[in-house]
Coordinates of C-alpha atoms in Angstrom, one line a residue:
Chain T
X1 CA 30.9 27.9 18.5
X2 CA 31.0 30.4 21.3
X3 CA 34.2 31.3 23.1
X4 CA 33.6 31.2 26.8
X5 CA 37.1 31.1 28.3
X6 CA 40.7 31.6 27.3
X7 CA 42.4 28.7 29.2
X8 CA 43.9 27.2 26.1
X9 CA 45.7 30.3 25.3
X10 CA 49.5 30.2 25.3
X11 CA 52.1 32.9 25.3
X12 CA 53.3 33.7 21.8
X13 CA 56.9 32.8 21.2
X14 CA 59.3 35.6 20.6
X15 CA 59.1 37.1 17.1
X16 CA 61.4 35.5 14.5
X17 CA 61.4 32.0 16.0
X18 CA 59.4 29.8 13.7
X19 CA 58.2 26.7 15.6
X20 CA 58.9 24.5 12.6
X21 CA 62.1 24.8 10.5
X22 CA 62.9 22.1 8.0
X23 CA 66.1 22.1 5.9
X24 CA 66.9 19.6 3.2
X25 CA 65.0 16.8 4.8
X26 CA 65.2 13.4 3.0
X27 CA 64.1 9.9 3.8
X28 CA 65.0 6.8 1.7
X29 CA 63.5 3.4 2.5
X30 CA 65.1 0.2 1.4
X31 CA 62.5 -2.3 0.3
X32 CA 62.8 -5.8 -1.0
X33 CA 62.1 -6.0 -4.7
X34 CA 60.9 -9.2 -6.5
X35 CA 58.6 -10.2 -9.3
X36 CA 55.4 -12.2 -8.7
X37 CA 55.3 -16.0 -8.9
X38 CA 56.8 -19.0 -7.1
X39 CA 60.1 -19.0 -9.0
X40 CA 60.7 -15.4 -8.1
X41 CA 59.8 -16.1 -4.5
X42 CA 62.4 -18.9 -4.4
X43 CA 65.1 -16.8 -6.1
X44 CA 64.3 -14.0 -3.7
X45 CA 64.7 -16.4 -0.7
X46 CA 68.2 -17.4 -1.9
X47 CA 69.3 -13.9 -3.1
X48 CA 67.3 -10.9 -1.9
X49 CA 67.2 -7.8 -4.1
X50 CA 66.7 -4.4 -2.5
X51 CA 65.6 -1.2 -4.0
X52 CA 65.8 2.3 -2.6
X53 CA 62.6 4.3 -2.4
X54 CA 63.1 8.0 -2.0
X55 CA 60.0 8.8 0.1
X56 CA 61.1 12.4 0.8
X57 CA 63.8 14.3 -1.1
X58 CA 65.4 17.5 0.0
X59 CA 62.3 19.2 1.5
X60 CA 62.7 22.6 3.2
X61 CA 60.1 24.9 4.7
X62 CA 59.4 27.0 7.7
X63 CA 56.0 27.3 9.5
X64 CA 55.2 30.2 11.8
X65 CA 53.4 30.3 15.1
X66 CA 49.7 29.8 14.9
X67 CA 49.7 28.9 11.2
X68 CA 47.4 26.1 9.9
X69 CA 49.2 24.7 6.9
X70 CA 47.7 22.1 4.5
X71 CA 50.3 19.5 3.6
X72 CA 49.0 18.0 0.3
X73 CA 49.9 15.4 -2.2
X74 CA 48.6 12.2 -3.8
X75 CA 48.9 8.8 -2.1
X76 CA 52.6 7.9 -1.6
X77 CA 53.8 11.5 -2.1
X78 CA 55.7 11.5 1.2
X79 CA 53.3 13.5 3.4
X80 CA 53.0 10.9 6.2
X81 CA 56.7 10.2 6.1
X82 CA 57.4 13.9 6.6
X83 CA 54.9 14.1 9.4
X84 CA 56.4 11.1 11.1
X85 CA 59.9 12.6 10.9
X86 CA 58.7 15.9 12.3
X87 CA 56.8 14.1 15.1
X88 CA 60.0 12.1 15.9
X89 CA 58.9 8.6 14.8
X90 CA 61.3 8.3 12.0
X91 CA 65.0 9.2 11.6
X92 CA 65.7 11.0 8.3
X93 CA 68.3 9.8 5.9
X94 CA 69.7 13.4 5.7
X95 CA 68.7 16.9 6.5
X96 CA 67.7 18.7 9.6
X97 CA 64.5 19.7 11.3
X98 CA 63.8 21.8 14.4
X99 CA 60.4 21.8 16.0
X100 CA 59.9 24.1 19.0
X101 CA 63.7 24.2 19.2
X102 CA 64.0 20.4 19.4
X103 CA 65.3 17.8 17.0
X104 CA 62.2 15.7 16.7
X105 CA 63.8 12.2 16.3
X106 CA 65.8 12.6 19.5
X107 CA 62.4 12.2 21.2
X108 CA 63.2 14.5 24.0
X109 CA 60.4 14.2 26.6
X110 CA 60.1 18.1 26.6
X111 CA 59.3 17.9 22.9
X112 CA 56.9 15.0 23.2
X113 CA 55.0 16.9 25.8
X114 CA 54.6 20.0 23.5
X115 CA 53.4 18.3 20.4
X116 CA 50.8 15.8 19.2
X117 CA 50.3 13.6 16.2
X118 CA 46.8 12.5 15.2
X119 CA 46.4 9.9 12.6
X120 CA 42.9 9.4 11.2
X121 CA 43.6 5.8 10.3
X122 CA 45.1 4.7 13.7
X123 CA 43.6 4.2 17.1
X124 CA 45.3 5.8 20.2
X125 CA 42.6 4.8 22.6
X126 CA 42.2 1.3 24.2
X127 CA 39.5 -0.5 22.5
X128 CA 37.9 -2.3 25.5
X129 CA 37.7 0.5 28.1
X130 CA 35.8 3.8 28.0
X131 CA 37.7 6.8 26.6
X132 CA 37.5 8.5 30.1
X133 CA 39.9 5.8 31.4
X134 CA 42.3 6.3 28.6
X135 CA 42.2 10.1 29.3
X136 CA 43.2 9.4 32.9
X137 CA 46.1 7.3 31.8
X138 CA 47.2 10.2 29.6
X139 CA 46.9 12.5 32.5
X140 CA 49.4 10.3 34.4
X141 CA 51.7 10.0 31.4
X142 CA 51.8 13.7 30.7
X143 CA 51.9 14.6 34.4
X144 CA 48.9 16.9 34.1
X145 CA 47.7 18.3 37.4
X146 CA 44.1 17.6 38.4
X147 CA 43.2 21.3 38.1
X148 CA 44.7 21.6 34.6
X149 CA 43.2 18.3 33.5
X150 CA 39.7 19.4 34.7
X151 CA 40.0 22.8 33.0
X152 CA 41.3 21.4 29.7
X153 CA 38.7 18.5 29.7
X154 CA 35.9 20.9 30.4
X155 CA 36.9 23.1 27.5
X156 CA 37.4 20.1 25.1
X157 CA 34.0 18.8 26.3
X158 CA 32.4 22.2 25.5
X159 CA 33.9 22.1 22.0
X160 CA 33.5 18.4 21.2
X161 CA 30.5 17.5 23.3
X162 CA 32.3 14.5 24.8
X163 CA 30.2 13.9 27.9
X164 CA 27.6 11.5 26.4
X165 CA 30.3 9.3 24.7
X166 CA 33.3 9.0 27.0
X167 CA 31.7 6.5 29.4
X168 CA 31.1 3.9 26.6
X169 CA 33.8 1.4 25.7
X170 CA 35.6 2.8 22.6
X171 CA 34.7 -0.3 20.5
X172 CA 31.0 0.7 20.8
X173 CA 31.5 4.3 19.5
X174 CA 30.8 5.4 15.9
X175 CA 33.7 6.5 13.8
X176 CA 32.9 10.2 14.3
X177 CA 32.5 9.8 18.1
X178 CA 35.8 7.9 18.2
X179 CA 37.6 10.7 16.3
X180 CA 36.3 13.2 18.8
X181 CA 37.7 11.1 21.6
X182 CA 41.0 10.6 19.7
X183 CA 41.3 14.4 19.3
X184 CA 40.5 15.0 22.9
X185 CA 43.1 12.4 24.1
X186 CA 45.7 14.0 21.8
X187 CA 45.0 17.5 23.2
X188 CA 44.7 17.0 26.9
X189 CA 48.3 18.0 27.4
X190 CA 47.7 21.2 25.4
X191 CA 50.3 20.8 22.7
X192 CA 51.5 23.8 20.8
X193 CA 52.3 22.0 17.6
X194 CA 49.7 19.6 16.1
X195 CA 50.4 17.2 13.2
X196 CA 47.0 16.0 11.9
X197 CA 47.2 13.2 9.4
X198 CA 43.9 12.9 7.6
X199 CA 41.8 13.6 10.8
X200 CA 38.5 13.5 8.9
X201 CA 39.0 10.4 6.8
X202 CA 36.0 8.1 6.7
X203 CA 33.7 10.5 8.5
X204 CA 30.3 11.6 7.3
X205 CA 29.8 15.1 6.1
X206 CA 28.4 16.5 9.4
X207 CA 31.2 14.9 11.5
X208 CA 33.7 16.4 9.1
X209 CA 32.2 19.8 9.5
X210 CA 32.3 19.5 13.3
X211 CA 35.9 18.3 13.4
X212 CA 36.9 21.1 11.1
X213 CA 35.2 23.7 13.3
X214 CA 36.9 22.2 16.3
X215 CA 40.4 22.4 14.7
X216 CA 39.7 26.0 13.7
X217 CA 38.5 27.0 17.1
X218 CA 41.4 25.2 18.9
X219 CA 43.8 27.1 16.7
X220 CA 42.1 30.4 17.4
X221 CA 42.0 29.9 21.2
X222 CA 45.5 28.3 21.7
X223 CA 47.5 29.8 18.9
X224 CA 48.8 26.3 18.2
X225 CA 50.7 25.6 15.0
X226 CA 48.9 23.0 12.9
X227 CA 50.1 20.9 10.0
X228 CA 47.2 19.1 8.3
X229 CA 47.1 16.5 5.6
X230 CA 43.8 15.6 4.0
X231 CA 42.4 14.3 0.8
X232 CA 39.3 16.3 1.4
X233 CA 39.6 19.7 -0.2
X234 CA 36.8 21.0 2.0
X235 CA 39.2 20.5 5.0
X236 CA 41.9 22.5 3.2
X237 CA 39.7 25.3 2.0
X238 CA 38.0 25.7 5.4
X239 CA 41.2 25.6 7.4
X240 CA 44.4 26.4 5.5
X241 CA 45.4 29.8 4.0
X242 CA 48.8 28.3 3.2
X243 CA 49.5 24.9 1.5
X244 CA 52.5 22.9 0.8
X245 CA 52.3 20.5 -2.0
X246 CA 54.6 17.5 -2.2
X247 CA 54.8 14.9 -5.0
X248 CA 57.2 12.0 -5.4
X249 CA 58.8 13.2 -2.2
X250 CA 59.7 16.6 -3.7
X251 CA 58.2 20.0 -2.7
X252 CA 56.2 21.3 -5.6
X253 CA 54.5 24.4 -4.1
X254 CA 54.7 26.3 -0.8
X255 CA 52.4 29.4 -0.6
X256 CA 48.9 30.7 -0.3
X257 CA 46.1 28.6 -1.5
X258 CA 44.5 31.5 -3.3
X259 CA 47.8 32.2 -5.2
X260 CA 48.0 28.6 -6.4
X261 CA 44.8 29.0 -8.5
X262 CA 46.2 32.1 -10.1
X263 CA 49.6 30.4 -10.8
X264 CA 48.6 26.9 -11.8
X265 CA 45.2 27.6 -13.4
X266 CA 45.0 31.1 -14.7
X267 CA 41.5 30.6 -16.1
X268 CA 37.9 30.9 -14.9
X269 CA 34.8 29.0 -15.7
X270 CA 31.8 31.0 -17.2
X271 CA 28.6 29.0 -16.7
X272 CA 25.7 30.2 -18.8
X273 CA 22.1 29.1 -19.0
X274 CA 20.7 29.8 -22.4
X275 CA 17.2 30.5 -23.6
X276 CA 15.7 29.1 -26.9
X277 CA 18.9 28.5 -29.0
X278 CA 19.2 25.2 -30.8
X279 CA 22.3 26.1 -32.9
X280 CA 24.3 28.2 -30.4
X281 CA 28.0 27.5 -30.7
X282 CA 30.1 28.3 -27.6
X283 CA 33.5 27.3 -29.0
X284 CA 34.4 30.8 -30.2
X285 CA 34.3 32.0 -26.6
X286 CA 36.6 29.4 -25.0
X287 CA 37.1 25.7 -24.2
X288 CA 33.7 24.1 -23.7
X289 CA 33.7 22.0 -20.5
X290 CA 31.6 18.8 -20.9
X291 CA 28.5 19.1 -18.7
X292 CA 27.9 16.5 -16.0
X293 CA 24.2 17.0 -16.2
X294 CA 22.0 15.6 -19.0
X295 CA 22.7 16.8 -22.5
X296 CA 19.4 18.4 -22.9
X297 CA 20.2 20.9 -20.1
X298 CA 20.5 24.5 -21.2
X299 CA 23.4 25.2 -18.8
X300 CA 26.9 25.2 -20.3
X301 CA 30.4 26.0 -19.0
X302 CA 33.2 27.6 -20.9
X303 CA 36.8 27.8 -19.7
X304 CA 38.4 31.2 -20.5
X305 CA 41.7 32.9 -19.6
X306 CA 41.4 35.0 -16.5
X307 CA 42.4 38.3 -18.2
X308 CA 39.7 37.8 -20.9
X309 CA 36.8 37.2 -18.6
X310 CA 35.3 40.7 -18.9
X311 CA 35.6 40.8 -22.7
X312 CA 34.1 37.4 -23.3
X313 CA 31.3 37.9 -20.7
X314 CA 30.3 41.1 -22.5
X315 CA 30.4 39.3 -25.9
X316 CA 28.3 36.4 -24.6
X317 CA 25.7 38.7 -23.1
X318 CA 25.5 40.6 -26.4
X319 CA 25.5 37.7 -28.8
X320 CA 23.6 34.9 -27.0
X321 CA 20.2 34.6 -25.4
X322 CA 21.6 34.4 -21.9
X323 CA 19.1 33.7 -19.0
X324 CA 21.7 33.3 -16.3
X325 CA 25.5 33.7 -16.1
X326 CA 28.0 33.0 -13.3
X327 CA 31.8 33.3 -13.2
X328 CA 33.6 30.8 -11.0
X329 CA 37.2 29.8 -10.1
X330 CA 38.1 26.3 -11.3
X331 CA 37.4 23.6 -8.6
X332 CA 40.3 23.5 -6.1
X333 CA 40.6 19.7 -6.7
X334 CA 41.4 20.4 -10.3
X335 CA 43.9 23.1 -9.4
X336 CA 45.7 20.9 -6.9
X337 CA 45.6 17.9 -9.3
X338 CA 47.4 20.1 -11.9
X339 CA 49.9 21.3 -9.3
X340 CA 50.8 17.6 -8.5
X341 CA 51.7 17.0 -12.1
X342 CA 53.2 20.3 -13.2
Chain N
X1 CA 57.3 8.3 42.2
X2 CA 56.2 9.2 38.7
X3 CA 56.8 5.7 37.5
X4 CA 54.8 4.3 40.5
X5 CA 51.9 6.6 39.7
X6 CA 52.0 5.6 36.1
X7 CA 52.1 1.9 37.0
X8 CA 49.2 2.3 39.4
X9 CA 47.1 4.1 36.8
X10 CA 48.0 1.3 34.2
X11 CA 47.1 -1.4 36.8
X12 CA 43.7 0.3 37.5
X13 CA 43.0 0.7 33.8
X14 CA 43.9 -3.0 33.2
X15 CA 41.8 -4.1 36.2
X16 CA 38.8 -2.3 34.7
X17 CA 39.5 -4.1 31.5
X18 CA 39.6 -7.5 33.3
X19 CA 36.5 -6.8 35.4
X20 CA 34.6 -6.3 32.1
X21 CA 35.0 -10.0 31.5
X22 CA 33.7 -11.5 34.8
X23 CA 33.3 -15.1 33.5
X24 CA 36.9 -15.2 32.3
X25 CA 38.0 -14.0 35.7
X26 CA 36.2 -16.9 37.5
X27 CA 37.3 -19.5 35.0
X28 CA 40.9 -18.5 35.2
X29 CA 40.9 -18.5 39.0
X30 CA 39.5 -22.0 39.0
X31 CA 42.1 -23.1 36.4
X32 CA 44.9 -21.6 38.6
X33 CA 43.7 -23.8 41.5
X34 CA 43.5 -26.9 39.3
X35 CA 47.0 -26.2 38.0
X36 CA 48.3 -25.9 41.6
X37 CA 46.5 -29.1 42.6
X38 CA 47.9 -30.9 39.6
X39 CA 51.5 -29.8 40.3
X40 CA 51.3 -30.8 44.0
X41 CA 49.7 -34.1 43.1
X42 CA 52.5 -34.8 40.7
X43 CA 55.1 -34.1 43.3
X44 CA 53.3 -36.2 45.9
X45 CA 53.3 -39.2 43.5
X46 CA 57.1 -38.7 42.7
X47 CA 58.0 -38.5 46.4
X48 CA 55.8 -41.5 47.3
X49 CA 58.3 -43.5 45.2
X50 CA 61.6 -41.8 45.9
X51 CA 63.2 -39.7 48.7
X52 CA 64.7 -37.1 46.4
X53 CA 64.9 -35.7 42.9
X54 CA 68.5 -35.1 41.9
X55 CA 69.3 -34.9 45.6
X56 CA 66.6 -32.4 46.4
X57 CA 63.9 -33.1 49.0
X58 CA 60.1 -32.2 48.9
X59 CA 60.5 -28.9 50.6
X60 CA 63.1 -27.8 48.1
X61 CA 60.9 -28.9 45.2
X62 CA 58.0 -26.9 46.7
X63 CA 60.2 -23.8 46.8
X64 CA 61.4 -24.5 43.2
X65 CA 57.8 -24.9 42.2
X66 CA 57.1 -21.5 43.8
X67 CA 60.0 -19.9 41.9
X68 CA 59.0 -21.5 38.7
X69 CA 55.4 -20.3 39.1
X70 CA 56.8 -16.8 39.8
X71 CA 58.5 -16.9 36.4
X72 CA 55.2 -18.1 34.9
X73 CA 53.4 -15.2 36.5
X74 CA 55.8 -12.9 34.7
X75 CA 55.1 -14.8 31.5
X76 CA 51.3 -14.9 31.8
X77 CA 50.7 -11.5 33.4
X78 CA 53.0 -9.4 31.3
X79 CA 55.0 -11.2 28.6
X80 CA 52.3 -13.1 26.7
X81 CA 49.7 -10.3 26.7
X82 CA 52.2 -7.6 25.8
X83 CA 53.8 -9.8 23.1
X84 CA 50.4 -10.1 21.5
X85 CA 49.8 -6.3 21.9
X86 CA 53.2 -5.5 20.5
X87 CA 52.9 -7.7 17.4
X88 CA 49.5 -6.2 16.8
X89 CA 50.7 -2.6 17.3
X90 CA 53.6 -3.1 14.9
X91 CA 51.3 -4.6 12.3
X92 CA 48.6 -1.9 12.6
X93 CA 50.9 1.0 13.3
X94 CA 49.5 1.9 16.7
X95 CA 53.0 1.5 18.1
X96 CA 53.5 5.0 16.7
X97 CA 51.4 6.4 19.4
X98 CA 53.2 4.5 22.2
X99 CA 56.6 5.8 20.9
X100 CA 55.3 9.4 21.0
X101 CA 54.5 9.3 24.7
X102 CA 56.9 11.1 26.9
X103 CA 57.7 8.0 28.9
X104 CA 60.3 5.2 28.4
X105 CA 58.8 3.2 25.6
X106 CA 60.2 -0.1 26.8
X107 CA 58.4 0.5 30.1
X108 CA 55.2 1.3 28.2
X109 CA 55.2 -1.7 25.9
X110 CA 56.0 -3.9 29.0
X111 CA 53.1 -2.6 31.0
X112 CA 50.5 -1.7 28.5
X113 CA 48.5 -4.9 29.2
X114 CA 48.8 -6.4 32.7
X115 CA 46.4 -9.4 33.2
X116 CA 45.6 -8.5 36.8
X117 CA 44.0 -11.8 37.9
X118 CA 47.4 -13.5 37.6
X119 CA 48.1 -11.7 40.9
X120 CA 46.3 -14.7 42.4
X121 CA 49.0 -16.9 40.8
X122 CA 51.6 -14.6 42.3
X123 CA 50.1 -15.1 45.8
X124 CA 50.1 -18.9 45.2
X125 CA 53.8 -18.8 44.1
X126 CA 54.8 -16.7 47.2
X127 CA 52.8 -19.0 49.4
X128 CA 54.6 -22.1 48.0
X129 CA 58.0 -20.4 48.6
X130 CA 57.1 -19.5 52.2
X131 CA 55.7 -23.0 53.0
X132 CA 58.8 -24.6 51.4
X133 CA 61.2 -22.3 53.4
X134 CA 59.3 -23.0 56.6
X135 CA 59.8 -26.7 56.1
X136 CA 63.4 -26.5 54.9
X137 CA 65.9 -27.6 57.6
X138 CA 69.0 -27.2 55.5
X139 CA 69.2 -23.3 55.7
X140 CA 72.1 -22.4 58.0
X141 CA 72.5 -18.7 57.3
X142 CA 70.2 -15.7 56.6
X143 CA 72.6 -14.9 53.8
X144 CA 71.4 -18.0 52.0
X145 CA 67.9 -16.6 52.0
X146 CA 69.1 -13.1 50.9
X147 CA 71.1 -14.7 48.0
X148 CA 68.0 -16.8 47.1
X149 CA 65.8 -13.8 46.9
X150 CA 68.4 -11.7 45.0
X151 CA 69.0 -14.5 42.5
X152 CA 65.2 -15.1 42.1
X153 CA 64.8 -11.4 41.2
X154 CA 67.9 -11.4 39.0
X155 CA 66.8 -14.6 37.2
X156 CA 63.3 -13.2 36.5
X157 CA 64.9 -10.1 35.2
X158 CA 67.0 -12.1 32.8
X159 CA 63.9 -13.8 31.4
X160 CA 62.3 -10.4 31.0
X161 CA 65.4 -9.0 29.3
X162 CA 65.5 -12.0 26.9
X163 CA 61.9 -11.2 26.0
X164 CA 62.7 -7.5 25.4
X165 CA 65.6 -8.6 23.1
X166 CA 63.4 -11.1 21.2
X167 CA 60.7 -8.5 20.5
X168 CA 63.3 -5.9 19.6
X169 CA 64.4 -8.3 16.8
X170 CA 61.0 -7.8 15.3
X171 CA 62.3 -4.5 14.0
X172 CA 64.8 -6.5 11.8
X173 CA 62.9 -9.8 11.3
X174 CA 59.2 -9.4 11.0
X175 CA 57.1 -11.6 13.3
X176 CA 60.2 -12.6 15.4
X177 CA 58.0 -11.9 18.4
X178 CA 56.5 -15.3 17.9
X179 CA 59.7 -16.9 19.1
X180 CA 58.2 -16.4 22.6
X181 CA 56.5 -19.7 22.0
X182 CA 59.9 -21.5 22.0
X183 CA 60.9 -19.5 25.1
X184 CA 57.7 -20.6 26.8
X185 CA 58.2 -24.3 25.9
X186 CA 61.7 -24.3 27.4
X187 CA 60.4 -22.5 30.5
X188 CA 58.2 -25.6 31.2
X189 CA 61.3 -27.6 32.1
X190 CA 62.2 -25.2 34.9
X191 CA 59.8 -26.9 37.4
X192 CA 62.5 -29.5 38.1
X193 CA 66.2 -29.1 39.1
X194 CA 68.3 -28.5 35.9
X195 CA 70.8 -31.2 36.8
X196 CA 68.2 -34.0 36.4
X197 CA 68.1 -33.3 32.7
X198 CA 70.5 -34.5 30.0
X199 CA 73.4 -32.2 29.1
X200 CA 72.0 -30.8 25.9
X201 CA 68.7 -29.7 27.6
X202 CA 70.7 -28.4 30.6
X203 CA 72.8 -26.3 28.2
X204 CA 69.6 -25.0 26.5
X205 CA 68.1 -24.1 29.8
X206 CA 71.2 -22.3 30.9
X207 CA 72.5 -20.5 27.9
X208 CA 69.7 -20.2 25.4
X209 CA 66.5 -19.7 27.5
X210 CA 68.1 -19.3 30.9
X211 CA 65.2 -20.7 32.9
X212 CA 67.7 -22.7 35.0
X213 CA 69.3 -19.4 36.0
X214 CA 65.9 -18.2 37.1
X215 CA 64.8 -21.3 39.0
X216 CA 67.6 -23.8 39.8
X217 CA 70.3 -21.3 40.6
X218 CA 68.4 -19.5 43.4
X219 CA 67.7 -22.9 45.0
X220 CA 71.4 -23.8 44.8
X221 CA 72.1 -20.6 46.7
X222 CA 69.5 -21.6 49.3
X223 CA 71.2 -25.0 49.6
X224 CA 74.6 -23.3 50.1
X225 CA 75.9 -24.8 46.9
X226 CA 77.0 -21.5 45.3
X227 CA 80.3 -19.7 46.1
X228 CA 79.8 -16.0 46.9
X229 CA 81.6 -15.0 43.7
X230 CA 79.2 -17.3 41.7
X231 CA 76.2 -15.5 43.3
X232 CA 77.7 -12.1 42.5
X233 CA 78.4 -13.3 39.0
X234 CA 74.8 -14.3 38.4
X235 CA 73.6 -11.0 39.8
X236 CA 76.0 -9.3 37.4
X237 CA 74.7 -11.3 34.5
X238 CA 71.2 -10.0 35.4
X239 CA 72.4 -6.4 35.2
X240 CA 74.2 -7.0 31.9
X241 CA 71.1 -8.6 30.5
X242 CA 69.0 -5.5 31.4
X243 CA 71.5 -3.2 29.8
X244 CA 71.9 -5.3 26.7
X245 CA 68.1 -5.7 26.2
X246 CA 67.6 -1.9 26.5
X247 CA 70.4 -1.4 23.9
X248 CA 68.6 -3.8 21.6
X249 CA 65.3 -2.0 22.1
X250 CA 66.8 1.4 21.3
X251 CA 68.7 0.0 18.3
X252 CA 65.4 -1.5 17.1
X253 CA 63.5 1.8 17.5
X254 CA 66.1 3.5 15.2
X255 CA 65.2 0.9 12.5
X256 CA 61.4 1.3 13.0
X257 CA 59.7 2.5 10.0
X258 CA 56.1 2.2 11.1
X259 CA 53.2 0.7 9.2
X260 CA 52.4 2.5 6.1
X261 CA 49.4 4.8 6.1

């Protein structure tokens, strides 16, 4: 992706003013609670029982200008609720948040003009009309001048290759094409804070790659601050140096992705392909990881402590008929899965 | 100016939507003409057998029909399609996007879908009012016409405010937006003067779904049957209704929790 102009660039806010500052944010929903069955339904009709669900509990973090932060957690962890509070859709039960100096849930129009929320599972565009017409409606809503609109559209068109698809009714677009249009519609007003809630969900691999590349390039050109949730670890590893992990509404980890591996999973995987060796036993070297390939395969993996890798590798090379040997970090999915439950 | 630009863009976008369904457009125009013919035919049969309905002559009933059709234009052009849109958007969570736009959200949910071809019904309604006024010999002062126009606008605003209040209740009671069906049923009674109906229906038309305030009251002003303070009172009720409905909408938004992801 080639950079041809700089029109998305914004002045950098003064040092020390983080665009996103969250302090002790909590959100509790009250939900009706009843058992299944007709009797329970009748009882619930007469006397309704309610239960508090603590979706987000006392979460605090700061995000600096231009950062792309992965906001991770299993389903129901509180990611979307947090994003909805930060974008202004939900009022918190307690706590404070300042985004670009605004309190989000006051929905100040200055704030709404400076941020965007993209939800991979929701449609922003009108179904029956071409995306180009929805773009024009957004131009009127965000009061974008014709010159700015043209400049931004041209740039988004260059990055997302929109021209062939924006004249078709949205209902006739593929999922990937629709997501490109959704992203463009969300960015026409050049927001400086982006909340992206699973922007690649349901897309095929090549569409995921294109959307990832676009997000990275948009961030590079505009210096926008981006908070991203995704269940695809490829999104996270490609885009986010820093991640925040939330589980059961509580903040579990806030730091560099690379540091998480060292902290949560201080081990490495040594994969070896062995020559003729029918009775080779790998258990003295570490924990043997079950192979996903067929049992007859000569490739085996052993999990060892990170600080013993050099010694054990030397022993394996000396004691076993090794044809090939690689040392890998554990899969990021495993590391994050462990972080959820730690 | 900004609001007008926004509205004109929304109307253009909705027009493009309607033009995509040409057959619908033609069928609905024909249906509008059939509806008008049927209303006028009904009135002609009634007036062939009597000189007045509740003391009102044919020209007054034609004006009433025009005002009633005006309220129906509001219902069919804006309230019905946007009720459907609103219920859908609460259900599928797309209301989130509407609420994040830097524009008054009540205005947005009221104008997201405008069925443009109902402008034809609007022209018919205005035409009926003009024809009725031209044939009405009972108007003695221009103030009566001013009061009539002001109260028609105020009455229509009250109906709109009632709708906003009803859909705001969706934030507390799921699917409450469907109560618009009841509102629409009562509105049907507005094509005749409220005082021809029994007391209970008159009360329903005045205090629950105030269609009588939107249709009969302006005609009463035109006939010189309203005191000035009554006219001012009804105009005031219109303003209070607008204020209350916007409060209900804002209170509803505070309760909004969105559809789950």
